[in-house]
mmCIF file of C-alpha atoms in Angstrom:
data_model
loop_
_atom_site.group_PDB
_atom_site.id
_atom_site.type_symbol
_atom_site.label_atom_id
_atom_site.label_comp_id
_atom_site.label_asym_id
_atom_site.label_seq_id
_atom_site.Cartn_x
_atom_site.Cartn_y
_atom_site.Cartn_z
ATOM 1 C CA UNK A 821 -2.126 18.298 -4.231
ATOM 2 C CA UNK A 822 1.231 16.824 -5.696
ATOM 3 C CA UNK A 823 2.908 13.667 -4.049
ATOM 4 C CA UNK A 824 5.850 14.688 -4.545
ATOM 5 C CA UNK A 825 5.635 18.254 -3.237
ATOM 6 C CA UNK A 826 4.494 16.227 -0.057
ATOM 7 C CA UNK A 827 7.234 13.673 -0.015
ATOM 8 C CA UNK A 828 9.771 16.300 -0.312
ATOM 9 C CA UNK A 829 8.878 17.471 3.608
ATOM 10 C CA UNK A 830 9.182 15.917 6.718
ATOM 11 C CA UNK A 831 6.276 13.576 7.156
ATOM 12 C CA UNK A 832 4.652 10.140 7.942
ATOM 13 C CA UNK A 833 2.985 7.684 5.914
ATOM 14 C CA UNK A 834 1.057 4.409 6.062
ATOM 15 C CA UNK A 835 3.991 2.668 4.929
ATOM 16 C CA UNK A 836 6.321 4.626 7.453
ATOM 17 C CA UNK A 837 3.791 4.020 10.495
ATOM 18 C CA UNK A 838 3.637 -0.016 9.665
ATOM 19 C CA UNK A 839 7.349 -0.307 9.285
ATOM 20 C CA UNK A 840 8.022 1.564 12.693
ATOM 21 C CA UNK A 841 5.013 -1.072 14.060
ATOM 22 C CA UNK A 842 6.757 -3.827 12.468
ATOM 23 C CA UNK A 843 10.112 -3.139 13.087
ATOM 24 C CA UNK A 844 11.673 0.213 14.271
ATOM 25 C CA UNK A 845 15.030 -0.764 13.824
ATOM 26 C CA UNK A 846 14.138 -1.554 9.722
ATOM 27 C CA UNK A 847 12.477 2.313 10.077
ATOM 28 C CA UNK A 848 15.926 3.699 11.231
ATOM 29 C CA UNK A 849 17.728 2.081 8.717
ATOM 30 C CA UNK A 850 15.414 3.596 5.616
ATOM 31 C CA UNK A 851 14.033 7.010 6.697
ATOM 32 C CA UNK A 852 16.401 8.135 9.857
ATOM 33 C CA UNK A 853 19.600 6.360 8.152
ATOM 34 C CA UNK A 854 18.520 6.824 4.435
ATOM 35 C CA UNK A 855 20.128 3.352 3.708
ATOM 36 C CA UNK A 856 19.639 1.689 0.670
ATOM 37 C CA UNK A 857 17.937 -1.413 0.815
ATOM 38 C CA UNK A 858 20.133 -4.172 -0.573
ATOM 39 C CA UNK A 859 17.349 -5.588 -1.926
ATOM 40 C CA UNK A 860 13.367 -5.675 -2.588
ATOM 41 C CA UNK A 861 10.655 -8.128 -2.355
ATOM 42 C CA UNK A 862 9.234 -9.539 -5.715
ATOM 43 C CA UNK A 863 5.899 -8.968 -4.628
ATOM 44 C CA UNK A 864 6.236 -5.430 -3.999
ATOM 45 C CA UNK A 865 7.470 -4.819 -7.587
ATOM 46 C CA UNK A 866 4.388 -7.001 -8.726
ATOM 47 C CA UNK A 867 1.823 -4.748 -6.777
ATOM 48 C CA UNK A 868 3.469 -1.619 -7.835
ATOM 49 C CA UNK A 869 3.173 -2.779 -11.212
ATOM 50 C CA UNK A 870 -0.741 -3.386 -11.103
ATOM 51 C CA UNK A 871 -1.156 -0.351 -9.582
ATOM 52 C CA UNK A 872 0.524 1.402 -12.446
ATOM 53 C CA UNK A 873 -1.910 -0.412 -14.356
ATOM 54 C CA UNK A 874 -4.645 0.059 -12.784
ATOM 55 C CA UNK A 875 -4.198 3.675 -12.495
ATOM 56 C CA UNK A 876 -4.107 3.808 -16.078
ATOM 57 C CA UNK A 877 -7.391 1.915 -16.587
ATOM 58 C CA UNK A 878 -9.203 4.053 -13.979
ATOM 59 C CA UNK A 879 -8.026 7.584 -15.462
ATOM 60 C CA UNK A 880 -9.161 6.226 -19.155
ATOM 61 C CA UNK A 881 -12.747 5.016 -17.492
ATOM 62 C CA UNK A 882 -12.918 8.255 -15.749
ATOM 63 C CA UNK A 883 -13.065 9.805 -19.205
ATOM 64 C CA UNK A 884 -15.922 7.332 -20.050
ATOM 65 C CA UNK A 885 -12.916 5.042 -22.133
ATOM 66 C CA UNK A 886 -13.255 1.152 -21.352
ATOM 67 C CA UNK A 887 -9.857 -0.027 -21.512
ATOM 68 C CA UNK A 888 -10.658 -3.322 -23.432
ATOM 69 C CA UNK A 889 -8.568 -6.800 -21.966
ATOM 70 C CA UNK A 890 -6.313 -7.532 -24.760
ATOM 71 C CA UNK A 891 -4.971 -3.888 -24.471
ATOM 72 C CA UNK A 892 -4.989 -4.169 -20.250
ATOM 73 C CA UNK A 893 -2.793 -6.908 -21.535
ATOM 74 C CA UNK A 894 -0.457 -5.417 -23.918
ATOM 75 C CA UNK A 895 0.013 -2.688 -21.404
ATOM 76 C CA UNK A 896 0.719 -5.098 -18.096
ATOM 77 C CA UNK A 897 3.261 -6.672 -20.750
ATOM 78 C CA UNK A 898 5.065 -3.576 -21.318
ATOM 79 C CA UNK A 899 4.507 -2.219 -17.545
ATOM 80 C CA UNK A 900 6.099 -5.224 -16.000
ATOM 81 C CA UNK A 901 9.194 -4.853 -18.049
ATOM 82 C CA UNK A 902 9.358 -1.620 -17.023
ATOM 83 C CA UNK A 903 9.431 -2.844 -12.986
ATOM 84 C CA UNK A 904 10.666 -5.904 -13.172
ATOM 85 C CA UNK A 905 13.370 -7.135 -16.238
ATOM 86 C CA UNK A 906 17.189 -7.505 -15.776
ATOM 87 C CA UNK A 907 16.756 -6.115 -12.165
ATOM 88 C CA UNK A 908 19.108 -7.929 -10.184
ATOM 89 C CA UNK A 909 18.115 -6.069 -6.731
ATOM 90 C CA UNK A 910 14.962 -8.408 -6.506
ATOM 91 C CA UNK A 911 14.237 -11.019 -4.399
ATOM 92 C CA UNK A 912 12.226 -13.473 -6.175
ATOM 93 C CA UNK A 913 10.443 -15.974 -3.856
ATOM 94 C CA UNK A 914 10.752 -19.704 -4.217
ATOM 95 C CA UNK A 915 9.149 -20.746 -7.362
ATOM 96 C CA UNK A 916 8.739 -17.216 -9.425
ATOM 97 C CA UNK A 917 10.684 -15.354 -12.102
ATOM 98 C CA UNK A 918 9.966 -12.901 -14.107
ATOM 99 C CA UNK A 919 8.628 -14.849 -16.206
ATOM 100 C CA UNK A 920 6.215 -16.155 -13.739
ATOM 101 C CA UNK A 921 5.012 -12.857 -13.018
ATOM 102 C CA UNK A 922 4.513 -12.193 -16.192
ATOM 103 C CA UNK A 923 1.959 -14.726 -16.880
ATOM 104 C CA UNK A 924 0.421 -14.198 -13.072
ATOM 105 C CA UNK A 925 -0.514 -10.641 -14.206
ATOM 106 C CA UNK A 926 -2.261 -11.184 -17.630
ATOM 107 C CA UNK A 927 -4.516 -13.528 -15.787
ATOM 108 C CA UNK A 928 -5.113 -11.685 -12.944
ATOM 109 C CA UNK A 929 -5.970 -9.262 -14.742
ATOM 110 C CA UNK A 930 -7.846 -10.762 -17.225
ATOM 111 C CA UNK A 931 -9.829 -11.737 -14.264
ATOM 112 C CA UNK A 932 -10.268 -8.403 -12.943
ATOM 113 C CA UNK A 933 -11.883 -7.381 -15.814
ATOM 114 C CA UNK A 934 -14.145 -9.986 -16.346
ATOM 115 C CA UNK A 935 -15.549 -9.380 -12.983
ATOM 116 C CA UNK A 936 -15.635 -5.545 -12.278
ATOM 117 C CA UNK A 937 -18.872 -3.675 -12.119
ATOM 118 C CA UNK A 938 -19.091 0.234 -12.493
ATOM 119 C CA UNK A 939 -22.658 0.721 -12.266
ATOM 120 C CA UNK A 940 -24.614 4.057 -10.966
ATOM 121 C CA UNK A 941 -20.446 5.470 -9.659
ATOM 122 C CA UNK A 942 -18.445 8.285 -10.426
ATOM 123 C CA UNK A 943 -14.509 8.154 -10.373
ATOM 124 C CA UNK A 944 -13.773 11.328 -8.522
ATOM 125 C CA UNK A 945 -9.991 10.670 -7.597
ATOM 126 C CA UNK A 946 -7.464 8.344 -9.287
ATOM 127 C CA UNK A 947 -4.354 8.263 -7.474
ATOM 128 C CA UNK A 948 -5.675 10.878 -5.282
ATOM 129 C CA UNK A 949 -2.843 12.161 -3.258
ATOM 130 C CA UNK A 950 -3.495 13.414 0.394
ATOM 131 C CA UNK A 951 -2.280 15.299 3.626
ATOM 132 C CA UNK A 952 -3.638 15.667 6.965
ATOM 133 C CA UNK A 953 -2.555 16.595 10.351
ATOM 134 C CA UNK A 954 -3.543 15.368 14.137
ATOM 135 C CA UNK A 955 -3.647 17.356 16.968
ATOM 136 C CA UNK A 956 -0.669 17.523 18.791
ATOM 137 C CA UNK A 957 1.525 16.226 16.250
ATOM 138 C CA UNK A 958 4.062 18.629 14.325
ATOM 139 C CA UNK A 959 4.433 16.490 10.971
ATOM 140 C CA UNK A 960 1.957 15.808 8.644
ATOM 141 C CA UNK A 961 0.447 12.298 7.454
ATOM 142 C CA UNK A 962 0.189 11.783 4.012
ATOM 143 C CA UNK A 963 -0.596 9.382 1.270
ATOM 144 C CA UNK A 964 -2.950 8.475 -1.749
ATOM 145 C CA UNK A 965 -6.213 7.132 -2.542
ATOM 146 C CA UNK A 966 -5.650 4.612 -4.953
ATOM 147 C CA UNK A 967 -9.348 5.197 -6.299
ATOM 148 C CA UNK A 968 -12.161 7.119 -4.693
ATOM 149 C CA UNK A 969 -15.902 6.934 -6.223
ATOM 150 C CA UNK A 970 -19.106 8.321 -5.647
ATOM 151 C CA UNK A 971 -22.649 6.753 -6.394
ATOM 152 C CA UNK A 972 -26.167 8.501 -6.765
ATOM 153 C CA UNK A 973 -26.921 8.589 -3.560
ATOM 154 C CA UNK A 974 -23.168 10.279 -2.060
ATOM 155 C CA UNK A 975 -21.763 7.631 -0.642
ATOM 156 C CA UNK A 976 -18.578 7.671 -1.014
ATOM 157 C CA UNK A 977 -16.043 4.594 -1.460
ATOM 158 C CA UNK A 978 -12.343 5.191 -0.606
ATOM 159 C CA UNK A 979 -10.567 1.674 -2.813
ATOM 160 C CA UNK A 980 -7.008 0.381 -2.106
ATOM 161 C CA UNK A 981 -5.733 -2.333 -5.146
ATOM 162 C CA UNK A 982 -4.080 -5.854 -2.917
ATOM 163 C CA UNK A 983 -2.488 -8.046 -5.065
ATOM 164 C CA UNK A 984 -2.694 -11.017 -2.754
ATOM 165 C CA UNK A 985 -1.871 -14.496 -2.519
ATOM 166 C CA UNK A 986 -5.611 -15.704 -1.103
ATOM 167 C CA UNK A 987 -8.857 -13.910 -0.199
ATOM 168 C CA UNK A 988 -8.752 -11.590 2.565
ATOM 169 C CA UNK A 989 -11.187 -12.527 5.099
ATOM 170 C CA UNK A 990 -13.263 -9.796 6.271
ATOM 171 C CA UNK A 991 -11.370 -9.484 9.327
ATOM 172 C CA UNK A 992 -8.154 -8.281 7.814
ATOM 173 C CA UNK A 993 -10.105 -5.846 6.051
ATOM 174 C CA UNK A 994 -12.124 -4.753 9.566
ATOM 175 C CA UNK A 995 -8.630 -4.224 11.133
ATOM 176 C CA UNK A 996 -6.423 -3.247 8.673
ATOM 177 C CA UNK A 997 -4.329 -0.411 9.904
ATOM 178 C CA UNK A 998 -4.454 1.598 6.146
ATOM 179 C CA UNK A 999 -8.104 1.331 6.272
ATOM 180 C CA UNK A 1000 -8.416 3.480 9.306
ATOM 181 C CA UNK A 1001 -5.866 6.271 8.593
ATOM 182 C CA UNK A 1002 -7.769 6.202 5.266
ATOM 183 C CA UNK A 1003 -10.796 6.862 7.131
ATOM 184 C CA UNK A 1004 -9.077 9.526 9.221
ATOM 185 C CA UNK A 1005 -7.459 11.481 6.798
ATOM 186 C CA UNK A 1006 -10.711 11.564 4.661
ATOM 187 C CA UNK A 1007 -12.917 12.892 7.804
ATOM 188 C CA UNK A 1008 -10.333 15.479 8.377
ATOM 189 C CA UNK A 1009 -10.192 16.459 4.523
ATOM 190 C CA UNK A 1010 -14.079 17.167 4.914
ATOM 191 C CA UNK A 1011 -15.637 13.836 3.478
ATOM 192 C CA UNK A 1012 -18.204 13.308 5.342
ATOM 193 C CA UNK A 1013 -18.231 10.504 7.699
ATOM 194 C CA UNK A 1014 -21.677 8.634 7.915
ATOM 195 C CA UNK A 1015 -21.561 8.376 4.002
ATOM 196 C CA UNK A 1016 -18.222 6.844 3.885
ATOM 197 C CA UNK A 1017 -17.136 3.254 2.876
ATOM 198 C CA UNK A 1018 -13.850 1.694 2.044
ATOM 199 C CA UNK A 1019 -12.737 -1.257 -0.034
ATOM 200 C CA UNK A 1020 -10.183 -3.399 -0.964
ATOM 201 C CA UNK A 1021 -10.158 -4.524 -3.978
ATOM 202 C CA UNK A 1022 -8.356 -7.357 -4.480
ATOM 203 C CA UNK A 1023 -6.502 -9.854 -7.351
ATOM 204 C CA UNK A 1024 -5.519 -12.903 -5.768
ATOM 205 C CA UNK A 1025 -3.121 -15.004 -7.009
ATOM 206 C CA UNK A 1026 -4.626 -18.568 -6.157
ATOM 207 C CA UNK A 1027 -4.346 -21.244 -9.056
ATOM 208 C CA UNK A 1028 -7.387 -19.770 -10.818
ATOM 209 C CA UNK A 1029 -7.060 -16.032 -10.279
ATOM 210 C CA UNK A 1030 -9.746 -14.308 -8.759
ATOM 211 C CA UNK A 1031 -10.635 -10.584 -8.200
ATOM 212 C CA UNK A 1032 -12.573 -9.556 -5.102
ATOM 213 C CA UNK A 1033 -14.158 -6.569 -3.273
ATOM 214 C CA UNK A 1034 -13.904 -6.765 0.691
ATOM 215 C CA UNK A 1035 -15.896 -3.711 2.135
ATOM 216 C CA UNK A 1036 -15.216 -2.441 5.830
ATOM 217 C CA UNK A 1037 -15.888 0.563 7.428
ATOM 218 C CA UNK A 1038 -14.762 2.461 10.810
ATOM 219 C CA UNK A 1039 -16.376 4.378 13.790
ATOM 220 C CA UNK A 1040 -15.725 7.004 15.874
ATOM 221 C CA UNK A 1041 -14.015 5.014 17.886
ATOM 222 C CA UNK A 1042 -11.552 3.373 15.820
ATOM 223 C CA UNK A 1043 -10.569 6.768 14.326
ATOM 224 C CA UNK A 1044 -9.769 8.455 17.627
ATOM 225 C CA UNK A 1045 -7.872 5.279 18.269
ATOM 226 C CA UNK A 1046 -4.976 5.362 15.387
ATOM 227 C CA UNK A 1047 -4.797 9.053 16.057
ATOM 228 C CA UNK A 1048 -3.884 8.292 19.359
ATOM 229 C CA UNK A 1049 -1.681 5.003 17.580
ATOM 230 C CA UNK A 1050 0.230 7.503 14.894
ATOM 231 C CA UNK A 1051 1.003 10.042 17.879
ATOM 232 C CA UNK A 1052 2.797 6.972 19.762
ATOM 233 C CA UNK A 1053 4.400 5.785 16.890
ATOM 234 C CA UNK A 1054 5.952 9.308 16.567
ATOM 235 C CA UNK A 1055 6.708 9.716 20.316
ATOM 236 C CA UNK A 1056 8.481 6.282 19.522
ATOM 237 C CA UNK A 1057 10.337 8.077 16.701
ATOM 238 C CA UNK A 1058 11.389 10.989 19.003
ATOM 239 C CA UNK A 1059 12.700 9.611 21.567
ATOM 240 C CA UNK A 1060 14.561 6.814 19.269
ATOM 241 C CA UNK A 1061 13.471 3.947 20.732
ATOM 242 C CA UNK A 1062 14.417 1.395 17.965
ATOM 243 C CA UNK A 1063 13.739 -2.553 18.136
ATOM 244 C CA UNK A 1064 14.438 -5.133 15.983
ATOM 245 C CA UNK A 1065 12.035 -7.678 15.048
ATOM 246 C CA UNK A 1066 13.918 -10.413 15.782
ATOM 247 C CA UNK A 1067 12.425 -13.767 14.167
ATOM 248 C CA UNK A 1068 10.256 -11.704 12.078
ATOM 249 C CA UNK A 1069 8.575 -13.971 9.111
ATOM 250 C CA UNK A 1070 9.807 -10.877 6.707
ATOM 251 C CA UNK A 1071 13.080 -10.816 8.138
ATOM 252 C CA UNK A 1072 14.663 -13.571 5.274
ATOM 253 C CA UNK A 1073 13.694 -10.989 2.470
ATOM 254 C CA UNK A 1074 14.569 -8.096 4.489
ATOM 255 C CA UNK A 1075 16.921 -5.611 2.311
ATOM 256 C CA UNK A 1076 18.666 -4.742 5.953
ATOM 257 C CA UNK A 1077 19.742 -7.959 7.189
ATOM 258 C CA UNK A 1078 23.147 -7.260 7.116
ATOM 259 C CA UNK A 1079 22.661 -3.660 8.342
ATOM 260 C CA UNK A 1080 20.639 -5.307 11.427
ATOM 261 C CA UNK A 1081 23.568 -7.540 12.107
ATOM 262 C CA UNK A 1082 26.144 -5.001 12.302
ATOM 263 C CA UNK A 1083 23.530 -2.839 14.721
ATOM 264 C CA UNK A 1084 22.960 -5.887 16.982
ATOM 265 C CA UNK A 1085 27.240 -6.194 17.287
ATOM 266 C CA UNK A 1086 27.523 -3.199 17.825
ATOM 267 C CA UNK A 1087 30.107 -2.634 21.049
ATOM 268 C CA UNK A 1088 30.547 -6.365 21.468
ATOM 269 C CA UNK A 1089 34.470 -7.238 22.322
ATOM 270 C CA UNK A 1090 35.580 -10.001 20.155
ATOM 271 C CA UNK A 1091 38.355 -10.199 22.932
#
């Protein structure tokens, strides 16, 4: 199944279904408005560019190749330049550069691989992109499995990559939104349910990096409850209800401030 292929029709997404939840009005300005943000978070360049990494390491260790950590090195080196130099569209938080980043993912990674375990598991998906549908709903939902395993007995372990900035309690990880339409889209794709776990692993970017595995799992329950969530959020979407977020935390690094400032004046008379 090809992302792309997928991207390139109508559909929702993780990302897509948070943003509407987070902000509608931000969701009109990117997928119904196709605007270009005017600029993007540091941190989201940083994550893509340890997933690009990781990806890497998992396909080589799928072929039985340990990736040692002076070449995990070398290659976040070369990776972040790729993302992140001379690219004046980014928002860099108070207190990191390029530079920074730079030195925050050699030890996070370094980190990573002192820590991680592959014992008695099969990779069976890297980057594993997928596509299901709910009942009632005339778009698809689709995504990718960072990393999906197996072990000796079949259980199986869907794993999202974090790059955080602390530990993520259990709690986040128990109601995490992306956790459950992971767990629905891999029931519908025919995984089966009892012998299914997910995980986040995580790098987090306290003054000693750490890397750390937060399990969670979902019932029944929760699973008929975001399929009942996503078909809101695309009633929502239908019948154009969009509201801004007003006083939103993410609203200072928001790439559609001034978009949402010319929507909110809309009609006014100056007169």
């Amino acid at each position: 199944m090809n992302l792309d292929e997928l991207r390139s029709q109508p559909h929702l997404s993780c990302s897509s279904i948070s943003l509407y939840m987070d902000c509608s009005l931000a969701y009109k300005f990117r997928y119904m408005d196709k605007i270009r943000s005017k600029s993007v978070a540091d941190a989201l360049v940083f994550g893509k560019a340890i997933h690009a990494v990781l990806e890497r390491f998992y396909n080589s260790l799928m072929i039985g190749v340990v990736t040692p950590v002076d070449a995990l090195v070398d290659l976040w080196e070369l990776t972040w330049k790729e993302h992140a130099e001379n690219r004046n569209e980014i928002h860099w938080k108070r207190g990191n550069s390029f530079e920074t980043g730079l030195l925050s993912g050699k030890s996070l990674l370094e980190a990573f691989a002192k820590k991680l375990e592959v014992v008695d598991t099969a990779i069976i998906g890297v980057e594993e992109a997928f596509s299901f549908s709910v009942d009632g709903l005339d778009i698809p939902i689709i995504g990718v499995f960072d990393l999906v395993l197996e072990d000796s007995s079949g259980i199986v372990t869907i794993v999202d990559h974090k790059t955080r900035a602390k530990a993520m309690p259990s709690r986040d990880a128990n109601e995490s939104l992306q956790a459950s339409i992971y767990a629905l889209a891999a029931k519908i794709n025919g995984f089966r349910f009892n012998d299914l776990l997910l995980r986040f692993d995580c790098l987090i970017k306290t003054k000693e990096p750490k890397f750390e595995q937060v399990y969670t799992t979902r019932s029944e329950l929760e699973i008929f409850q975001v399929a009942r969530l996503i078909k809101q959020v695309w009633a929502g979407i239908q019948a154009e209800v969009w509201l801004p977020n007003l006083g939103s935390w993410k609203c200072s690094g928001c790439g559609y401030k001034q978009a949402c400032q010319d929507w909110m004046q809309e009609g006014y008379d100056h007169g």
